[in-house]
Amino acid sequence: EAEVAPSSLSYKARYACQRASPLVCANQSLAEEIDILRRARELEGEAMSALAYERTVAVIKAYPHVISPSKLESDLAKISGVGKKVQVKIEEYLTTGQILEAREILASQRFRSLSEFNTIYGIGPVTARQLYDKGMSTLEHLDSYYDIRAHNPVLEEQTNPNIIESQVKRLSTKGIPEVTIQVGLALRHDLSQKIPREEVRDMHDFVMKELESLQHGCVSTIVGGYRRGKEESNDVDIVISHKDWRGGGEKIKGLCTRLVKHLYDKGPVTHVMHLSSFRPHNALRTGHWDSLEKALTIFRLPQAEGTSRIHRRLDLIFASPETYWTAVTGWTGSKMFERDLRLWAKYEKGYKFDSTGITRRHDSKLFYPKSEQEVFEILGLEWVDPTLRNT
Ligand code: DCP
Ligand code: MG
């Protein structure tokens, strides 16, 4: 992997996208303890409180010195955005080695069940709470509720040839279809296994080789946690475009669906959970085809390509050449980094930023960056290496 130049970024900066946040930070165990409090709030749907804890974790992740009880006051004074309530929790951790509330949360049946439900593809906090409030507390309870039996033929691969068509028809519907949860439950033993970096690359290389047979000259970047340097990923996210700045957009159009159908017919894509066009970034883009298409799939490498025959989650994001680098930036994460990129752009620069583009608000000028460095330049941000975006 490329070496990361020492960064001049300040941990005191207000936005996560201005700070250097390594995968493992100087106060890692403290950050993890506070993250339990965040998780509990998130699972309970307490968005504001969850965000406050998330910001605290983010600030700690960028703080480069070990915080000690003796100089807690001076350490915390240097970090912006840590409220009094959270300061008390940090103090508790530094003096006792734990946060009592976090221990209680981990011991509670409700938290355990909601966490476990939330690991299932398709089950978010809202659904998890609904299921728990119906009296379910284990995944076996969910199996019977969703009618999952061992070897349920409907959920086995290659038995539902219309799944792509039916997903396309469902384009306009909001919310997670029940079949997503059924597949998530049926495949949980595979999908809960983390993906090592080498297999991420194997999956990427396989997909791009197949894509080349459909359309010559596509370019791609593996994004998500892999790009941030995580040793193991929960899924594989790939942003794809075409090398031709002119005319490349036309070559990409519709290619997402073609590729997914091809991979489905051939075998490696076993389920298509979602297939969609993105809404354009800006009203000005109407007349322009929607600038991103994405497919959320379940994928299994053929035996010959690797030793693993485990089902993996594979997300494919297709961008026109002019939105490729904003898509790469927008899908590299972390979620907090992305959120603060949008906030920074909006409140500090008067720009709208998302995966589908950058617009200057006052005159609606659109920007087409030709590299990720240019994305940061346009937004007036110092470069942050992807491995330092683990906020
Ligand atoms: N992302 C986003 N908004 C979404 C989905 C994704 O901003 N609705 C961005 C932030 C994420 C990245 O895309 O960091 C990839 O999302 P993942 O859920 O795949 O998360 P990671 O790749 O960071 O971790 P992992 O896949 O290992 O869980
Ligand atoms: Mg990912």
XYZ file of C-alpha atoms and ligand atoms in Angstrom:
420
model
C 0.000 0.000 0.000
C 1.100 3.561 -0.645
C 2.785 5.403 2.164
C 0.837 8.167 3.825
C 2.634 11.487 4.056
C 2.675 13.047 7.530
C -0.334 15.235 7.745
C -0.561 18.912 8.604
C -4.232 18.479 9.445
C -5.246 19.749 12.863
C -7.198 17.599 15.277
C -8.775 20.813 16.559
C -10.591 21.467 13.301
C -14.357 21.558 13.556
C -15.289 19.273 10.663
C -14.285 15.610 10.499
C -13.223 16.133 6.872
C -10.495 18.548 8.076
C -8.972 16.095 10.519
C -6.721 13.048 10.198
C -8.544 10.036 11.637
C -6.512 6.813 11.528
C -7.997 3.336 11.667
C -6.621 2.806 15.167
C -6.271 5.947 17.281
C -4.254 6.902 20.362
C -7.270 6.447 22.636
C -8.807 3.474 20.849
C -10.347 1.665 23.836
C -11.929 4.885 25.117
C -13.379 5.539 21.657
C -14.768 1.997 21.558
C -16.357 2.323 25.003
C -18.100 5.552 24.036
C -19.142 3.970 20.767
C -21.230 1.492 22.798
C -23.259 4.436 24.102
C -23.636 5.698 20.536
C -24.750 2.273 19.314
C -27.418 2.071 22.021
C -28.805 5.495 21.059
C -28.740 4.572 17.389
C -30.606 1.310 17.980
C -33.181 3.141 20.093
C -33.733 5.728 17.372
C -32.407 8.609 19.499
C -30.811 10.341 16.548
C -29.657 13.554 18.222
C -28.045 11.774 21.136
C -26.444 9.206 18.810
C -24.998 12.023 16.704
C -23.570 13.743 19.797
C -21.784 10.548 20.792
C -20.692 9.954 17.212
C -19.107 13.408 17.138
C -17.364 12.670 20.418
C -15.967 9.417 19.066
C -14.903 11.255 15.901
C -13.082 13.934 17.880
C -11.315 11.313 20.003
C -10.296 9.377 16.883
C -8.463 12.428 15.551
C -6.788 13.331 18.861
C -3.170 12.179 18.534
C -2.148 12.080 22.218
C -3.029 9.543 24.890
C -5.530 11.182 27.221
C -4.595 10.609 30.858
C -6.650 11.297 33.996
C -4.047 13.735 35.332
C -4.247 16.038 32.345
C -7.811 15.322 31.339
C -8.900 18.937 31.720
C -6.173 20.308 29.521
C -6.594 17.507 26.985
C -10.324 18.022 26.703
C -9.937 21.774 26.522
C -7.993 21.227 23.310
C -10.734 19.151 21.737
C -13.778 20.920 20.423
C -17.271 19.574 20.594
C -17.179 17.372 23.702
C -20.114 18.318 25.930
C -20.163 18.238 29.733
C -22.215 15.021 29.939
C -19.754 13.148 27.744
C -16.784 14.639 29.616
C -18.112 13.001 32.773
C -18.227 9.653 30.953
C -14.659 10.084 29.709
C -13.522 10.918 33.234
C -15.279 7.807 34.518
C -13.505 5.689 31.937
C -10.090 7.134 32.734
C -10.449 6.707 36.480
C -12.256 3.339 36.615
C -11.274 1.748 33.301
C -14.875 1.443 32.148
C -18.127 3.303 31.724
C -20.750 1.687 33.897
C -23.574 2.618 31.540
C -21.759 0.928 28.656
C -21.377 -2.263 30.711
C -25.076 -2.188 31.583
C -26.001 -1.676 27.956
C -23.894 -4.661 26.865
C -25.562 -6.823 29.532
C -29.131 -5.881 28.603
C -31.245 -8.356 26.643
C -32.857 -5.585 24.643
C -29.517 -4.205 23.430
C -28.224 -7.679 22.640
C -31.297 -8.552 20.601
C -31.498 -5.238 18.773
C -27.781 -5.469 17.944
C -28.125 -9.001 16.682
C -31.206 -8.165 14.590
C -29.398 -5.158 13.163
C -26.601 -7.401 11.872
C -29.086 -8.935 9.415
C -29.017 -7.396 5.939
C -32.265 -5.467 5.544
C -32.991 -4.994 9.242
C -32.365 -1.465 10.472
C -32.982 -0.092 13.962
C -36.683 0.622 13.317
C -37.462 -2.914 12.139
C -35.276 -4.363 14.905
C -37.312 -2.530 17.552
C -40.611 -3.551 15.954
C -39.569 -7.194 16.014
C -38.318 -7.012 19.604
C -41.507 -5.271 20.707
C -43.480 -8.139 19.128
C -41.736 -10.389 21.658
C -38.891 -11.770 19.558
C -35.384 -11.826 21.007
C -33.350 -14.341 18.987
C -32.583 -14.877 15.308
C -34.411 -18.215 15.554
C -37.537 -16.263 16.481
C -37.041 -14.188 13.334
C -36.552 -17.356 11.261
C -39.998 -18.591 12.189
C -41.577 -15.128 11.865
C -40.166 -14.709 8.348
C -40.784 -18.358 7.514
C -37.150 -19.282 7.004
C -36.608 -23.015 7.125
C -33.405 -24.879 6.641
C -32.878 -25.193 2.884
C -35.752 -22.925 1.960
C -35.722 -23.453 -1.810
C -37.011 -19.965 -2.587
C -33.897 -18.466 -1.071
C -31.410 -20.699 -2.710
C -29.557 -19.282 -5.625
C -30.674 -19.624 -9.207
C -34.218 -20.491 -8.272
C -35.666 -17.060 -8.862
C -34.741 -16.013 -12.390
C -37.134 -13.062 -12.280
C -35.528 -11.419 -9.304
C -33.871 -8.714 -11.403
C -37.079 -7.909 -13.237
C -39.030 -7.810 -10.023
C -36.442 -5.534 -8.450
C -36.615 -3.191 -11.426
C -40.389 -3.036 -11.099
C -39.977 -2.145 -7.459
C -37.781 0.834 -8.305
C -40.173 3.453 -7.045
C -41.072 1.809 -3.771
C -39.450 3.027 -0.600
C -38.409 0.805 2.231
C -36.829 -2.588 2.455
C -38.784 -5.410 0.829
C -39.497 -8.363 3.063
C -37.618 -10.635 0.664
C -34.423 -8.697 1.488
C -34.774 -9.645 5.141
C -35.560 -13.244 4.185
C -32.408 -13.461 2.103
C -30.456 -11.683 4.850
C -31.630 -14.215 7.427
C -31.134 -17.250 5.215
C -27.595 -16.203 4.290
C -26.561 -14.741 7.652
C -23.898 -17.349 8.361
C -22.109 -16.311 5.173
C -22.850 -12.585 5.251
C -21.661 -12.161 8.852
C -18.177 -13.297 7.890
C -15.748 -10.485 7.188
C -14.027 -10.245 3.818
C -10.207 -10.167 3.804
C -8.483 -7.634 1.552
C -7.212 -10.241 -0.879
C -10.693 -11.554 -1.536
C -11.983 -7.985 -1.979
C -9.403 -7.594 -4.763
C -10.287 -10.985 -6.284
C -13.956 -10.020 -6.414
C -13.110 -6.654 -7.956
C -10.828 -8.214 -10.581
C -13.429 -10.820 -11.489
C -16.178 -8.240 -11.902
C -14.019 -5.889 -13.970
C -12.928 -8.706 -16.281
C -16.549 -9.591 -16.962
C -17.388 -5.919 -17.447
C -14.587 -5.542 -20.002
C -16.328 -8.216 -22.098
C -19.473 -6.078 -22.132
C -17.862 -2.660 -22.508
C -14.230 -1.926 -23.257
C -12.379 0.743 -21.290
C -14.165 0.978 -17.974
C -12.309 2.294 -14.935
C -12.959 1.453 -11.297
C -11.975 2.099 -7.703
C -12.679 -0.152 -4.735
C -14.136 2.254 -2.187
C -15.684 1.900 1.292
C -13.771 0.511 4.239
C -11.287 -1.304 1.982
C -10.019 1.995 0.621
C -9.726 3.348 4.163
C -7.353 0.483 4.911
C -9.614 -1.843 6.892
C -8.144 -5.339 7.078
C -11.600 -6.889 6.795
C -14.762 -5.524 5.205
C -18.429 -6.298 5.623
C -19.075 -5.786 1.944
C -17.321 -4.776 -1.271
C -18.119 -1.386 -2.776
C -16.892 -0.581 -6.297
C -17.322 2.706 -8.169
C -17.163 2.265 -11.933
C -16.975 4.678 -14.855
C -15.474 4.924 -18.358
C -12.036 6.263 -19.251
C -13.334 8.477 -22.068
C -14.078 11.928 -20.698
C -16.106 12.597 -23.870
C -18.636 9.956 -24.813
C -17.878 7.814 -21.773
C -21.196 8.724 -20.189
C -23.122 7.149 -23.048
C -21.038 3.986 -22.736
C -21.835 3.727 -19.020
C -25.542 4.351 -19.371
C -27.533 1.186 -18.649
C -24.345 -0.769 -18.085
C -25.085 -1.410 -14.418
C -28.195 -3.433 -15.234
C -26.441 -5.206 -18.118
C -23.532 -6.222 -15.917
C -25.749 -7.433 -13.092
C -27.865 -9.482 -15.513
C -24.713 -10.909 -17.057
C -23.260 -11.866 -13.681
C -26.595 -13.282 -12.601
C -26.971 -15.414 -15.742
C -23.389 -16.580 -15.401
C -23.798 -17.427 -11.720
C -21.648 -15.281 -9.427
C -24.457 -12.838 -8.608
C -26.937 -14.986 -6.716
C -29.352 -12.296 -5.524
C -30.104 -8.731 -6.553
C -31.281 -6.835 -3.515
C -31.658 -3.458 -5.156
C -31.113 -1.983 -8.583
C -31.671 1.678 -9.233
C -30.873 4.908 -10.913
C -29.881 7.697 -8.601
C -31.685 10.970 -8.634
C -29.553 13.641 -10.252
C -27.490 15.896 -8.038
C -29.138 19.054 -9.206
C -32.250 20.113 -11.089
C -29.909 21.377 -13.801
C -28.989 17.813 -14.530
C -32.423 16.922 -15.787
C -32.037 16.229 -19.451
C -28.768 14.680 -18.470
C -29.248 11.015 -17.602
C -29.220 10.234 -13.920
C -25.571 10.404 -13.056
C -25.287 7.299 -10.896
C -26.730 3.821 -11.170
C -26.246 1.297 -8.423
C -26.824 -2.355 -7.693
C -26.750 -3.992 -4.278
C -26.117 -7.677 -4.844
C -25.103 -10.945 -3.235
C -22.067 -12.385 -4.949
C -20.147 -15.614 -4.809
C -16.822 -16.131 -6.566
C -16.632 -19.229 -8.753
C -14.501 -21.958 -7.188
C -11.674 -21.579 -9.673
C -11.172 -17.912 -8.896
C -10.562 -18.372 -5.224
C -10.941 -20.779 -2.369
C -13.933 -19.040 -0.862
C -17.440 -20.039 -1.825
C -19.001 -17.738 0.724
C -21.819 -15.396 -0.267
C -20.622 -11.806 -0.055
C -22.348 -8.469 -0.349
C -21.246 -6.557 -3.434
C -22.325 -2.985 -4.182
C -21.697 -1.623 -7.689
C -21.956 2.111 -8.316
C -21.799 3.387 -11.891
C -20.946 7.054 -12.460
C -20.576 9.142 -15.599
C -16.938 10.245 -16.155
C -17.639 13.751 -14.887
C -19.097 12.445 -11.621
C -16.618 9.580 -11.148
C -14.397 11.363 -8.634
C -17.236 12.771 -6.572
C -18.671 9.247 -6.485
C -15.315 7.841 -5.363
C -15.060 10.514 -2.659
C -18.677 10.059 -1.627
C -18.410 6.275 -1.311
C -15.057 6.057 0.437
C -16.593 7.130 3.752
C -16.598 6.961 6.639
C -20.213 7.970 7.127
C -19.152 10.748 9.531
C -16.520 11.964 7.079
C -19.178 12.092 4.350
C -21.647 13.907 6.558
C -19.088 16.559 7.452
C -18.011 16.907 3.812
C -21.589 17.836 2.962
C -21.876 20.206 5.938
C -18.512 21.804 5.198
C -19.450 22.347 1.566
C -22.816 23.807 2.466
C -22.040 26.051 5.439
C -18.429 27.018 4.871
C -18.275 27.158 1.072
C -21.807 27.605 -0.244
C -21.502 24.437 -2.339
C -23.671 21.377 -2.557
C -21.620 18.199 -2.412
C -22.740 14.610 -2.733
C -21.687 11.463 -4.593
C -23.323 12.736 -7.773
C -21.559 16.059 -8.013
C -20.557 19.487 -6.750
C -22.619 22.617 -7.394
C -21.926 26.189 -6.372
C -25.162 27.389 -4.847
C -25.221 31.072 -5.839
C -24.896 30.500 -9.575
C -25.605 26.752 -9.840
C -22.219 26.236 -11.485
C -21.399 22.529 -11.781
C -17.885 21.200 -11.240
C -16.409 18.148 -12.938
C -13.271 17.202 -11.019
C -10.708 15.093 -12.897
C -9.198 13.564 -9.763
C -10.050 13.143 -6.111
C -7.421 15.756 -5.249
C -9.429 18.157 -7.380
C -12.578 17.347 -5.371
C -10.755 18.512 -2.244
C -9.346 21.576 -4.044
C -12.756 22.662 -5.295
C -14.162 22.291 -1.794
C -11.254 24.267 -0.339
C -10.101 21.375 1.823
C -6.646 20.059 2.573
C -6.053 16.611 1.141
C -6.976 13.808 3.542
C -5.603 10.405 2.606
C -8.362 7.759 2.466
C -6.666 5.863 5.315
C -7.109 8.957 7.499
C -10.856 9.179 6.908
C -11.727 6.636 9.613
C -13.615 9.136 11.663
N -22.146 5.706 1.974
C -22.875 6.843 2.159
N -24.231 6.798 2.100
C -24.863 5.623 1.898
C -24.133 4.451 1.729
C -22.767 4.531 1.773
O -22.320 7.914 2.348
N -26.203 5.605 1.861
C -20.685 5.767 2.002
C -20.106 5.830 3.372
C -19.517 4.489 3.580
C -19.287 3.950 2.184
O -20.197 4.633 1.365
O -18.334 4.529 4.302
C -19.509 2.497 2.109
O -20.578 2.089 2.922
P -20.543 0.730 3.731
O -21.856 0.616 4.419
O -20.156 -0.369 2.818
O -19.453 0.950 4.879
P -17.891 0.722 4.851
O -17.439 0.287 3.508
O -17.321 1.962 5.394
O -17.618 -0.441 5.899
P -17.998 -2.016 5.765
O -18.514 -2.264 4.408
O -16.771 -2.800 6.064
O -19.033 -2.223 6.834
Mg -18.336 -1.350 2.529
